[in-house]
Coordinates of C-alpha atoms (C1' of nucleotides) in Angstrom, one line a residue:
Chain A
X1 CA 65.0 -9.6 -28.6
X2 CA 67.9 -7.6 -30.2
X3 CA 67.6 -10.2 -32.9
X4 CA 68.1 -7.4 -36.0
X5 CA 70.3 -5.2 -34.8
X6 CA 73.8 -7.3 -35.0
X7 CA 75.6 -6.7 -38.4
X8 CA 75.7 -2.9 -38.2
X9 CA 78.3 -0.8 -35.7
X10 CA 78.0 2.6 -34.8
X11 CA 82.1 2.4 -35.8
X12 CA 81.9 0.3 -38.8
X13 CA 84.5 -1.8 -36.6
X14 CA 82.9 -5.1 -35.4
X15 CA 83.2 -5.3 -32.0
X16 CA 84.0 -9.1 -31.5
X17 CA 84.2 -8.9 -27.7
X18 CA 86.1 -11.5 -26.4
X19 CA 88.6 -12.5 -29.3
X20 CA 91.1 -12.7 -26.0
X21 CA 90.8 -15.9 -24.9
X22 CA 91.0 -18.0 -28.8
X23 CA 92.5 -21.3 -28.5
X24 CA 93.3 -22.5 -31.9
X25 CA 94.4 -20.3 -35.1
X26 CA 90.9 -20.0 -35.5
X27 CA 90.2 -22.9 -38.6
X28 CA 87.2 -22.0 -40.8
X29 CA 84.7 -23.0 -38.4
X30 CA 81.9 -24.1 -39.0
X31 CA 77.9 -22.6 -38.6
X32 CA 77.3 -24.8 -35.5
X33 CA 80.3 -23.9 -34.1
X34 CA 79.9 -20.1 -34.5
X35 CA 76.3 -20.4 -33.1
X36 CA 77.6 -22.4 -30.1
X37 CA 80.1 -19.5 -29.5
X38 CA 77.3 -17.4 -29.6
X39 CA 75.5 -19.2 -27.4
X40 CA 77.7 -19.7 -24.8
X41 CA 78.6 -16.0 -25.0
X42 CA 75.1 -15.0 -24.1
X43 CA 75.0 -17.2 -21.4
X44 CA 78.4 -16.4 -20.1
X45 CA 77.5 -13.1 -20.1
X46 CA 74.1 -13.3 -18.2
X47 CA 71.8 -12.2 -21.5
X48 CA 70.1 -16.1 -21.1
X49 CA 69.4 -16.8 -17.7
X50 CA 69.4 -20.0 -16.0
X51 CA 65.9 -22.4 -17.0
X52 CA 65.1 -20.4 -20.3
X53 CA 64.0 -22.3 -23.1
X54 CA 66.3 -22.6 -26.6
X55 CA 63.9 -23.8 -28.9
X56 CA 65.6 -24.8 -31.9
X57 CA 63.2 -23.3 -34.3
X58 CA 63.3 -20.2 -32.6
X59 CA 67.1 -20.0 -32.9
X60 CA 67.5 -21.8 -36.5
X61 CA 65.2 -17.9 -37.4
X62 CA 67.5 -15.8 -35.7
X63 CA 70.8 -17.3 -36.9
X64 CA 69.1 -17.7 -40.5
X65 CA 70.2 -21.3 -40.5
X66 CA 67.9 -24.3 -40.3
X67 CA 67.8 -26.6 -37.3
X68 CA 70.4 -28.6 -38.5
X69 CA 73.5 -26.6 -37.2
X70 CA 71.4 -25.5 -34.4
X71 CA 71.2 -28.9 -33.1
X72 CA 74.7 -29.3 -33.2
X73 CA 75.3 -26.3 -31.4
X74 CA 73.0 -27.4 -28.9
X75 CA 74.5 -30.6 -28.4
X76 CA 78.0 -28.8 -28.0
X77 CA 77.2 -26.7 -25.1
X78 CA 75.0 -29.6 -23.5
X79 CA 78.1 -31.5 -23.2
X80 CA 80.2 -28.9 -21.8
X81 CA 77.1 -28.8 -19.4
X82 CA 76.2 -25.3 -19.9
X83 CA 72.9 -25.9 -21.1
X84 CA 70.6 -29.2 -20.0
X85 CA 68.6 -31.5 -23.0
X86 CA 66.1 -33.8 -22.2
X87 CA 65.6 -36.0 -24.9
X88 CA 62.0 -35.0 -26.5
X89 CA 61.7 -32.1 -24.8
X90 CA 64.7 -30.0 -25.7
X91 CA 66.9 -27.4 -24.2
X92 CA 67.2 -25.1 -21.8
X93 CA 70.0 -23.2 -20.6
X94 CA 71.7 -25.2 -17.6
X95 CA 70.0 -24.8 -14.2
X96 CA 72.1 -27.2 -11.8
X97 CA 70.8 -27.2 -8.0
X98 CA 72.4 -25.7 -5.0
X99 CA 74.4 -29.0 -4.4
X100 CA 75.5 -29.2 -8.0
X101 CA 76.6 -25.5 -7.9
X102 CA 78.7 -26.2 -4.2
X103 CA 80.5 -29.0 -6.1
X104 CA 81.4 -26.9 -8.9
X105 CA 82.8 -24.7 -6.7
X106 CA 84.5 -26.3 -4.7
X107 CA 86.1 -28.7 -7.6
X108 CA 87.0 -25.4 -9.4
X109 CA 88.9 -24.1 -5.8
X110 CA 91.0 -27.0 -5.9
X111 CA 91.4 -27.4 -9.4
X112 CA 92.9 -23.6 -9.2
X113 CA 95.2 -25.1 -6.3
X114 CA 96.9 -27.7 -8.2
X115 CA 97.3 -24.9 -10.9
X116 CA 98.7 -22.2 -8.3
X117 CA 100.9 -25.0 -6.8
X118 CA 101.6 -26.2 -9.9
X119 CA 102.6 -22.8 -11.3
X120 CA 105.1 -21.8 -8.5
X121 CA 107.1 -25.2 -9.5
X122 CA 107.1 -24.1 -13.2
X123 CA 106.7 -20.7 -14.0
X124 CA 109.3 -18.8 -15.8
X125 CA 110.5 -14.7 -16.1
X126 CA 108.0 -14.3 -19.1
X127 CA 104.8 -16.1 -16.3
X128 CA 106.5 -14.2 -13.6
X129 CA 106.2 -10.6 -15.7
X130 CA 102.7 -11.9 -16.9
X131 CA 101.4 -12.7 -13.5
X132 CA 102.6 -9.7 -12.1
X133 CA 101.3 -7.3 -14.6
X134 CA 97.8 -9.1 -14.5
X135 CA 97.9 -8.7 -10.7
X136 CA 98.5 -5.1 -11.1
X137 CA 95.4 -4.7 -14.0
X138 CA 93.3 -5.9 -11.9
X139 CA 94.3 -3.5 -8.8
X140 CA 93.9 -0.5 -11.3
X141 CA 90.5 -1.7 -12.8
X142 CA 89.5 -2.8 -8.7
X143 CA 89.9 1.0 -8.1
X144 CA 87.6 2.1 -10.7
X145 CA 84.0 1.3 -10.8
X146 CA 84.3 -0.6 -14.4
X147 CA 82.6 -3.8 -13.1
X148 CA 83.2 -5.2 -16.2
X149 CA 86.2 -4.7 -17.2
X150 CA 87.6 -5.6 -13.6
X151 CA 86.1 -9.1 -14.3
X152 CA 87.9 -9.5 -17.4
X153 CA 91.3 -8.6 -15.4
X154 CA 90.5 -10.7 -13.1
X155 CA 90.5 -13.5 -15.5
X156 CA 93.5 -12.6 -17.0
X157 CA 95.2 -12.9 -13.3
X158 CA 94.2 -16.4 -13.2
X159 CA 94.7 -17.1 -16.9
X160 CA 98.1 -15.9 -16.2
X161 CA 98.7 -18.9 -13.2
X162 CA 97.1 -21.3 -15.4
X163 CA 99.0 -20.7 -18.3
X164 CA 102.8 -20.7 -15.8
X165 CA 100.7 -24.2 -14.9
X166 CA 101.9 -25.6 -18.1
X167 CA 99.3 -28.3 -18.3
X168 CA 96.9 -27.5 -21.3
X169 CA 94.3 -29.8 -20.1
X170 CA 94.0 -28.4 -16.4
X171 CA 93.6 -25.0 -17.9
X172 CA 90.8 -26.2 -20.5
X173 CA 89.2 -28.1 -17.4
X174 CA 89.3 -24.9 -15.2
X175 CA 87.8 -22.7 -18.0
X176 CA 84.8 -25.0 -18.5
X177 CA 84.0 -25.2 -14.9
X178 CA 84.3 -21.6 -14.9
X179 CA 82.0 -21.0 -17.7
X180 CA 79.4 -23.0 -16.1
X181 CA 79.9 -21.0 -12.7
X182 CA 79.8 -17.7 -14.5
X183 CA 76.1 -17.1 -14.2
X184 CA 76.5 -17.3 -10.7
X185 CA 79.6 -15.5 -9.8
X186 CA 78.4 -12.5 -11.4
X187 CA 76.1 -11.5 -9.2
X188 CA 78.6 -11.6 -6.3
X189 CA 81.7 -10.5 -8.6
X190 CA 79.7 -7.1 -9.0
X191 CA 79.4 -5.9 -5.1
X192 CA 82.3 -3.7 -4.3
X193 CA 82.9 -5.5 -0.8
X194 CA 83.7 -8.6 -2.7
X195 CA 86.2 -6.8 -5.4
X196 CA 88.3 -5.2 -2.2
X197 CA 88.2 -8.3 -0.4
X198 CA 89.4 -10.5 -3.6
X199 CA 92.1 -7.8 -3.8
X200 CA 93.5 -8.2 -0.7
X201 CA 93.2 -12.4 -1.2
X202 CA 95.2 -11.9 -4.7
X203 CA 97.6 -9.9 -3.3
X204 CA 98.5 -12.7 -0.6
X205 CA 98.6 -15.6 -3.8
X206 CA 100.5 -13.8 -5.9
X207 CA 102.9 -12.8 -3.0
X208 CA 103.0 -16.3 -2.0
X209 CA 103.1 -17.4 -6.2
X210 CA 106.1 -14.8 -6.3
X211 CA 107.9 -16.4 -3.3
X212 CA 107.5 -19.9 -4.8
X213 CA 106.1 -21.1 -2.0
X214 CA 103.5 -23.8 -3.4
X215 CA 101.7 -24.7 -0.5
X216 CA 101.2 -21.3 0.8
X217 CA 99.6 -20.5 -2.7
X218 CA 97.4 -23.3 -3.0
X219 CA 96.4 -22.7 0.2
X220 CA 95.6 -18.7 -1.3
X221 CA 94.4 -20.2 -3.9
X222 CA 91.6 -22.3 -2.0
X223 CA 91.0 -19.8 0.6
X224 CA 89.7 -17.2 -2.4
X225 CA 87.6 -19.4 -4.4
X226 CA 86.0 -20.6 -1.1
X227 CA 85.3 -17.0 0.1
X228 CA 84.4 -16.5 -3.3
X229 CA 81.8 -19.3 -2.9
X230 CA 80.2 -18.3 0.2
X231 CA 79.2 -14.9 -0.1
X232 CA 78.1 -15.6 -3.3
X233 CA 75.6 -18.5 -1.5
X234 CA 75.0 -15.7 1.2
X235 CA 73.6 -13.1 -1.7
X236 CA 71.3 -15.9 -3.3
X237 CA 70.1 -16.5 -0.3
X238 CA 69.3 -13.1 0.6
X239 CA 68.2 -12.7 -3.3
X240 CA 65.8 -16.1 -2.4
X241 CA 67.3 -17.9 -5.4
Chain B
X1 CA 84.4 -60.7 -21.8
X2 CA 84.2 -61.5 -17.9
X3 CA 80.2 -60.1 -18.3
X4 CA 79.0 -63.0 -16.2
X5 CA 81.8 -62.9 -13.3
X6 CA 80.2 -60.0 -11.8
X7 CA 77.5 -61.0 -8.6
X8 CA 80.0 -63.4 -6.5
X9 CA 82.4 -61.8 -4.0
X10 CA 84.0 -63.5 -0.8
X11 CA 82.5 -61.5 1.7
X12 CA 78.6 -60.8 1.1
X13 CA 78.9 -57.7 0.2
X14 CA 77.6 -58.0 -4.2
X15 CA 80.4 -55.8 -6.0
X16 CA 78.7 -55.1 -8.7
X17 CA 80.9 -52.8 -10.1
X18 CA 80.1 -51.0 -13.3
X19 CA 76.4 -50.4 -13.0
X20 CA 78.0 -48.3 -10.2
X21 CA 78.3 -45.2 -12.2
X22 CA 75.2 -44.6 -14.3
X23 CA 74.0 -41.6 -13.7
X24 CA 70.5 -40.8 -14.6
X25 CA 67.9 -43.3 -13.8
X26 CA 68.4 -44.7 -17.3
X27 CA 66.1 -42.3 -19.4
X28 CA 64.4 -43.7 -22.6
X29 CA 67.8 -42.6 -24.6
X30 CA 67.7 -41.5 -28.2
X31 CA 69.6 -43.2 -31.0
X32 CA 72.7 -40.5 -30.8
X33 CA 73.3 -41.7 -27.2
X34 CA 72.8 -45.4 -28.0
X35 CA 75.4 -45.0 -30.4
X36 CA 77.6 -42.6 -28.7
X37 CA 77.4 -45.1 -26.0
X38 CA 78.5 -48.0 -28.4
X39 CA 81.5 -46.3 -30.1
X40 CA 82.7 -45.3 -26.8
X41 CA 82.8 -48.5 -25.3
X42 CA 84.7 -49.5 -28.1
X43 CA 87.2 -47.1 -27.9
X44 CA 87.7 -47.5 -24.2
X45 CA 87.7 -51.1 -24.8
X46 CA 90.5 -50.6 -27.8
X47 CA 88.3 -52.6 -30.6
X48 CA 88.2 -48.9 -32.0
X49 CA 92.6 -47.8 -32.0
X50 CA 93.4 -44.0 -32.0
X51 CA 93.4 -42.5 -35.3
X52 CA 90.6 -44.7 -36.4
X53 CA 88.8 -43.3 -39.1
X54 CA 85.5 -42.7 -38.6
X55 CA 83.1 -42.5 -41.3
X56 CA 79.5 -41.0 -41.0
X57 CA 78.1 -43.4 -43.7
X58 CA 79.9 -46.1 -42.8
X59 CA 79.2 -46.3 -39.1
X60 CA 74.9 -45.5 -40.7
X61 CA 75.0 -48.8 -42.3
X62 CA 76.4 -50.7 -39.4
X63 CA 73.9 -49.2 -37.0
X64 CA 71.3 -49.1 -39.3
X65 CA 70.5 -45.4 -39.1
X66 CA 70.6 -42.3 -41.4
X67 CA 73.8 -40.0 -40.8
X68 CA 72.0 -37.4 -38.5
X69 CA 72.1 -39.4 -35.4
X70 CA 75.5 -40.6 -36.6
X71 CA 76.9 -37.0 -36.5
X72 CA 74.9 -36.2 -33.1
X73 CA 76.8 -39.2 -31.8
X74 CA 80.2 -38.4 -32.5
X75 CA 79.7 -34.5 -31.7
X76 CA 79.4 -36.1 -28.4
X77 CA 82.2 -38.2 -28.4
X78 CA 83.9 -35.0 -29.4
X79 CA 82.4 -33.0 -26.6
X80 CA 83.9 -35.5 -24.2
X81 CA 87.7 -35.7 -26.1
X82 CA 87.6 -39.1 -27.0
X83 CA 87.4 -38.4 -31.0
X84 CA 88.7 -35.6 -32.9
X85 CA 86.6 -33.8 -35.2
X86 CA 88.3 -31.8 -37.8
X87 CA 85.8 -29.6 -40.4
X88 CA 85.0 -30.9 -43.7
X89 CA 87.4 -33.5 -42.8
X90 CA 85.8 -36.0 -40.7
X91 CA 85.9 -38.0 -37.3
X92 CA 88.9 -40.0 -36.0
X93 CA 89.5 -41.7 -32.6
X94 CA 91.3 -39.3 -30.8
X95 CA 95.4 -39.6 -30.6
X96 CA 96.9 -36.9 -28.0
X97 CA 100.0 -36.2 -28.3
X98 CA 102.8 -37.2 -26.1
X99 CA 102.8 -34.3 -24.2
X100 CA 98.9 -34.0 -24.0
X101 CA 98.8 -37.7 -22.4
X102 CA 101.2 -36.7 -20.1
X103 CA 98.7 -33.2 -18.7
X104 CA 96.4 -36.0 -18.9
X105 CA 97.9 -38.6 -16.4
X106 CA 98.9 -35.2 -14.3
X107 CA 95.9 -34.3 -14.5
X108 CA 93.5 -37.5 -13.6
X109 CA 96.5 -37.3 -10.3
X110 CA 96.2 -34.2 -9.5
X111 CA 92.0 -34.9 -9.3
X112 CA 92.3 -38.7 -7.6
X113 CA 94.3 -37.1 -5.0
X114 CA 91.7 -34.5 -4.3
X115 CA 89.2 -37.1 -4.0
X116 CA 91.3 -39.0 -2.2
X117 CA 91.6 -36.3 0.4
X118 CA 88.0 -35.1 0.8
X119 CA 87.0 -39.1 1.1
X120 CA 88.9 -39.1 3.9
X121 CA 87.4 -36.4 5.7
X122 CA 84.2 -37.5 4.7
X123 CA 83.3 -40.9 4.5
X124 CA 80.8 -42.4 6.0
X125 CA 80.5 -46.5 7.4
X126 CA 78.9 -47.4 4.6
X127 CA 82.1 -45.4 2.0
X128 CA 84.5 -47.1 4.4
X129 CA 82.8 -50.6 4.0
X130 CA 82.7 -50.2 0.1
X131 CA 86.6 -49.2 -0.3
X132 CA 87.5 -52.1 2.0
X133 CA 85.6 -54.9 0.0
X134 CA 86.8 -53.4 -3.3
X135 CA 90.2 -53.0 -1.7
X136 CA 90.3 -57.1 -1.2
X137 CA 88.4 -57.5 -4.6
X138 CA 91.3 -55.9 -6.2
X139 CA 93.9 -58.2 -4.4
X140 CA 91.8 -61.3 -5.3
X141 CA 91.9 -60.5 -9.0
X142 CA 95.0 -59.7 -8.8
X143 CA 96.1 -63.1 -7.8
X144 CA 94.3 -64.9 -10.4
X145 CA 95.4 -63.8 -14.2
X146 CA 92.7 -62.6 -15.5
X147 CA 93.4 -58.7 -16.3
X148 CA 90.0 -58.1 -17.7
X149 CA 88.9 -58.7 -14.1
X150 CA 91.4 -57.1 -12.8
X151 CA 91.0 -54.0 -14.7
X152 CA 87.3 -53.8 -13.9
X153 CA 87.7 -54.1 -10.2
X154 CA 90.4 -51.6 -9.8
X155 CA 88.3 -49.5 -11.6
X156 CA 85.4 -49.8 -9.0
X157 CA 88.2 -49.4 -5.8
X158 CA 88.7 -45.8 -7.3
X159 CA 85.3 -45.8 -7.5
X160 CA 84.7 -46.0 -4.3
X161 CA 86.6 -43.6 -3.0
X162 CA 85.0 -41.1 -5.8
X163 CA 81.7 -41.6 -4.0
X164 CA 83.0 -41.4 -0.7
X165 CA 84.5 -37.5 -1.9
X166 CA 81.0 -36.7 -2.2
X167 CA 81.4 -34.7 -4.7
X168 CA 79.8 -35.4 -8.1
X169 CA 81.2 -33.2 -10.5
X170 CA 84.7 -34.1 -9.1
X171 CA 83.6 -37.7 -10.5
X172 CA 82.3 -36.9 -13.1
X173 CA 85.5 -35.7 -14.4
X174 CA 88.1 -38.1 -13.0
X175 CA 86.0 -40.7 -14.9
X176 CA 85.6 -38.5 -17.8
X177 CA 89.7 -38.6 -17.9
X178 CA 90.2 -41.9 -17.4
X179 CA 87.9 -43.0 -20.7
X180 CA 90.4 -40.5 -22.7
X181 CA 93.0 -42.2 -21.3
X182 CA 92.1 -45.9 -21.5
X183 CA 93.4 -47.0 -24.7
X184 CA 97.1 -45.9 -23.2
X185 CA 96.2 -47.4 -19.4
X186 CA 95.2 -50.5 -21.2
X187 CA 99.1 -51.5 -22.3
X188 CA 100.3 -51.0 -18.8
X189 CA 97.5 -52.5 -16.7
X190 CA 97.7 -55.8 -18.5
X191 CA 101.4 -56.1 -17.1
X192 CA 102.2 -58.5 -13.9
X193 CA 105.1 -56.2 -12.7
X194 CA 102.5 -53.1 -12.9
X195 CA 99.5 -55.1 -11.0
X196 CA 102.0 -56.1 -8.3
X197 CA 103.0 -52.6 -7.7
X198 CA 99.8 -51.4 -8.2
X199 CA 98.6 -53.6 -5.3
X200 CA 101.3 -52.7 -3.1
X201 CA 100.8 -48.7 -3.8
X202 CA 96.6 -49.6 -3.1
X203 CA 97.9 -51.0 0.2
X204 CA 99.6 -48.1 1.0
X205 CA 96.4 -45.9 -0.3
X206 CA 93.6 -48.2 1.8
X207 CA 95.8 -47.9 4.9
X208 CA 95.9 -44.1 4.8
X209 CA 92.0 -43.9 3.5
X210 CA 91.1 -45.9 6.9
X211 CA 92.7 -44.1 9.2
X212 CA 91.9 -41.0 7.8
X213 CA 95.1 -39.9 6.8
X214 CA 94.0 -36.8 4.1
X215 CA 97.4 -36.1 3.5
X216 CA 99.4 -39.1 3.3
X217 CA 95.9 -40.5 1.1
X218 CA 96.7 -38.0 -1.4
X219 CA 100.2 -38.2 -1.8
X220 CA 99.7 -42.1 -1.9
X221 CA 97.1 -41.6 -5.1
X222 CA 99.4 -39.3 -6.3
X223 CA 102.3 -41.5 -6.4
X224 CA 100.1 -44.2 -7.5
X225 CA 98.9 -42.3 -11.0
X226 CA 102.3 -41.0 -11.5
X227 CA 103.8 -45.0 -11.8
X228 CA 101.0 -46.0 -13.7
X229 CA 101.6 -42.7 -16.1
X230 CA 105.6 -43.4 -15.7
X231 CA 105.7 -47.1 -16.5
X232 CA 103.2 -46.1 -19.6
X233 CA 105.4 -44.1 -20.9
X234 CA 108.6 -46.7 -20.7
X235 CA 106.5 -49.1 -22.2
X236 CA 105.0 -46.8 -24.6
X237 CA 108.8 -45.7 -25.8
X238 CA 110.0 -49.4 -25.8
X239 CA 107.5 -50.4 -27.9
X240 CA 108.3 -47.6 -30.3
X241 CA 104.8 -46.0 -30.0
Chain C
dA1 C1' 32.2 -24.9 -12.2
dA2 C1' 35.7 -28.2 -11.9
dG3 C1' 37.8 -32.3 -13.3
dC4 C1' 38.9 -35.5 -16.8
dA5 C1' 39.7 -37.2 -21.3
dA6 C1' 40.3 -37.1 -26.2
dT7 C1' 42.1 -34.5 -29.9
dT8 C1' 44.9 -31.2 -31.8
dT9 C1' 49.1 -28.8 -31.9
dC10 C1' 53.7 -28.1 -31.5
dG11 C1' 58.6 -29.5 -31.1
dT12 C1' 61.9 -32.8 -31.2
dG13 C1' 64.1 -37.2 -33.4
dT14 C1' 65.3 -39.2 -37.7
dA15 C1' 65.5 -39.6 -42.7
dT16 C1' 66.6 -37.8 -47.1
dA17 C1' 68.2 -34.4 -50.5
dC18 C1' 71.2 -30.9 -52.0
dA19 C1' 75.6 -27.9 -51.8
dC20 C1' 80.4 -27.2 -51.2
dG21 C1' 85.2 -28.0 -50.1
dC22 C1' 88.9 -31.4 -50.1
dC23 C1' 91.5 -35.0 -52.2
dG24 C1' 93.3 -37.9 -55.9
dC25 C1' 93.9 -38.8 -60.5
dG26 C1' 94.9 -37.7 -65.2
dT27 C1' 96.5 -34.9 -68.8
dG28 C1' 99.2 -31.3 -70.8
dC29 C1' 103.3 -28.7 -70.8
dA30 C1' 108.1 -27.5 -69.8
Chain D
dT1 C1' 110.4 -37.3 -66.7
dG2 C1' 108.6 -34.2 -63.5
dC3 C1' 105.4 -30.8 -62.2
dA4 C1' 101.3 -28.0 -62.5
dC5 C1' 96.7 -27.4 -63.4
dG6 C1' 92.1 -29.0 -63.8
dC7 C1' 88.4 -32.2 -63.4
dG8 C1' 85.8 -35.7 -61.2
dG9 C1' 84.6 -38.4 -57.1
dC10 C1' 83.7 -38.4 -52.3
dG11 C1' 82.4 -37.1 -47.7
dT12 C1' 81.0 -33.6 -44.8
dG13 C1' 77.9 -29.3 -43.9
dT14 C1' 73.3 -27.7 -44.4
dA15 C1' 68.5 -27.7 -45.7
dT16 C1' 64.1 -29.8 -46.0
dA17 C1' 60.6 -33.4 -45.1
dC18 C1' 58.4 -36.8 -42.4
dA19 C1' 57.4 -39.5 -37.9
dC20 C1' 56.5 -39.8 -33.2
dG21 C1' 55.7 -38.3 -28.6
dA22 C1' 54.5 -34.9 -25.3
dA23 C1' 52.0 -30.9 -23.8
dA24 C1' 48.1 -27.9 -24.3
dT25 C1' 43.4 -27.0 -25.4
dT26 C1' 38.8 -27.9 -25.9
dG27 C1' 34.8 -30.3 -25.1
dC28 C1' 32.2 -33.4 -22.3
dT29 C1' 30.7 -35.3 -17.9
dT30 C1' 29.5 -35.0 -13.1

DNA sequence: AAGCAATTTCGTGTATACACGCCGCGTGCA
DNA sequence: TGCACGCGGCGTGTATACACGAAATTGCTT
């Protein structure tokens, strides 16, 4: 499973995908902690599904580490609830249940209210310029077909609000609960009903984040994680998942 | 430690209020978790101050185990913010800064008042029942000195109106807040002025909760977090911390 | 043939051993 | 006397080895 083909690059440049979204100056870090990125990133990105197995063996092979750091990493992500361990009977990449994945959702909506509300109080001309200009990415990459990279826009909109939020610990809290989410909101994030629809919901919030009128964009804000939420029940239900 | 002062209550109802929030049906548990479990009861107890040092071989002896399920334990303290973990440099209690207790107490707000709104829309006889007897527990400890008491029974009012949310992820985090916060809630709390308010502002808080007030609930809580956090911070500067 | 049970196998939980970076102390030099 | 460089101790990071429990497989019984 792609397990060789990782140092080379058609370029010679290493891609490093995200690199974005780095908290810290980036410290040495350590082997658990790169494999835990790793990790995460694969299941962020949809390459480990909900329910498969990560036997620590298996993994301690293809990072050419031994199960020591492998562990660790394991433990890391298991306590930012992406993946689930059962004590004697290992991991497996977090599966929560149709009442877990509601809650999430709907704690991430309001979580993202306080943020927008919070924002509009706050923000300054550099978060005004950097709201705006996200806002706009994300019409441009709506307009093309780039699935992709509109997703990444997207997240720069709201990275934007959460940054003008000024709290560091809301934004950390609504990043987790996002990564958890993230297996599931690709599959609705994809259809291009959704992508016109969230348009026309981020043009009202930023409007309403522009205006400075808190409630209204709370209120935006809610409203678009919530439609968000149900179509994306609507397709797993048509999907039988 | 008030352990035994736990089963009586004035109106039949049994309290019991930690026991409240376990989770899972109480799996076998590895040696990690026992330990995690241990050390984080100390901290949010305060036996264990911010900036603690805390040493892998050291904490082996006392718990009479090798390193490894030392280290596990304290990743997963540092999963959950209440130590910091710094590479090739060891473990410490965790000591936010200022400004980083401050998004906290916003923070922990921000949530309580979310829960404090969807409780109101969705609690059932059995929620109201609950937040009325821990209501009235609260007042009874408050009369009488003991904080320890006190502290635990305020702890299961909130509670109560967690449940009642019906949402366990919001929970989940609002008590996952309030352990990183407890060695700064601990100063305050103990403080007569701060219990009488506090009772005053739960009054305020109940009254809404019970007649289904969403709004007025969550600007009670809100108000109610932001003292707490305010008088913190006045007695945090007066005592030159 | 199907069901059950014992055994074997495999993977995690814990212990121990080794490697490397950080810190403190001492010595030599300006 | 003060500072810089180097060396040694110490604690974490990683690897390896052993123990225990759970699951799977095989053989027996009905």
């Amino acid at each position: 499973m792609a397990d060789q083909i990782r140092e080379e690059e058609s370029h010679g440049i290493t891609v490093e995908a995200p690199a974005v979204l780095r908290s810290e100056p980036s410290r040495p870090a350590t082997r658990a902690e790169e494999i835990a990125a790793a990790l995460e990133d694969e299941i962020v990105q949809g390459e480990l599904a909900p329910g498969q197995r990560l036997d620590e063996q298996v993994l301690g092979k293809r990072f050419r580490v031994s199960r020591t750091p492998v562990r660790e990493a394991l433990r890391l992500l298991g306590a930012s609830g992406l993946v689930t361990l059962e004590p004697r009977l290992g991991a497996i990449v977090a599966r929560p249940t149709v009442s877990e994945i509601f809650d999430l959702f709907e704690l991430v909506g309001e979580m993202e209210a306080v943020a927008a509300r919070l924002a509009c109080e706050r923000m300054g001309d550099a978060d005004r310029e950097r709201i705006m200009a996200t806002h706009d990415a994300c019409r441009v990459a709506g307009r093309s077909g780039d699935a992709e990279a509109y997703i990444e826009r997207n997240d720069a909109f709201h990275a934007a609000i959460h940054i003008a939020s000024e709290n560091r610990a809301l934004r950390d809290q609504i990043q987790l609960l996002n990564k958890r989410l993230a297996p599931y909101r690709r599959f609705i994030t994809f259809r291009p009903e959704r992508k016109q629809a969230a348009e026309q919901e981020h043009e009202v919030l930023a409007r309403a984040l522009l205006k400075g009128d808190a409630d209204a964009a709370a209120r935006a804000m809610k409203e678009h994680v919530k439609m968000l939420a149900e179509d994306a029940f609507v397709l797993a239900r048509s999907l039988r998942l």
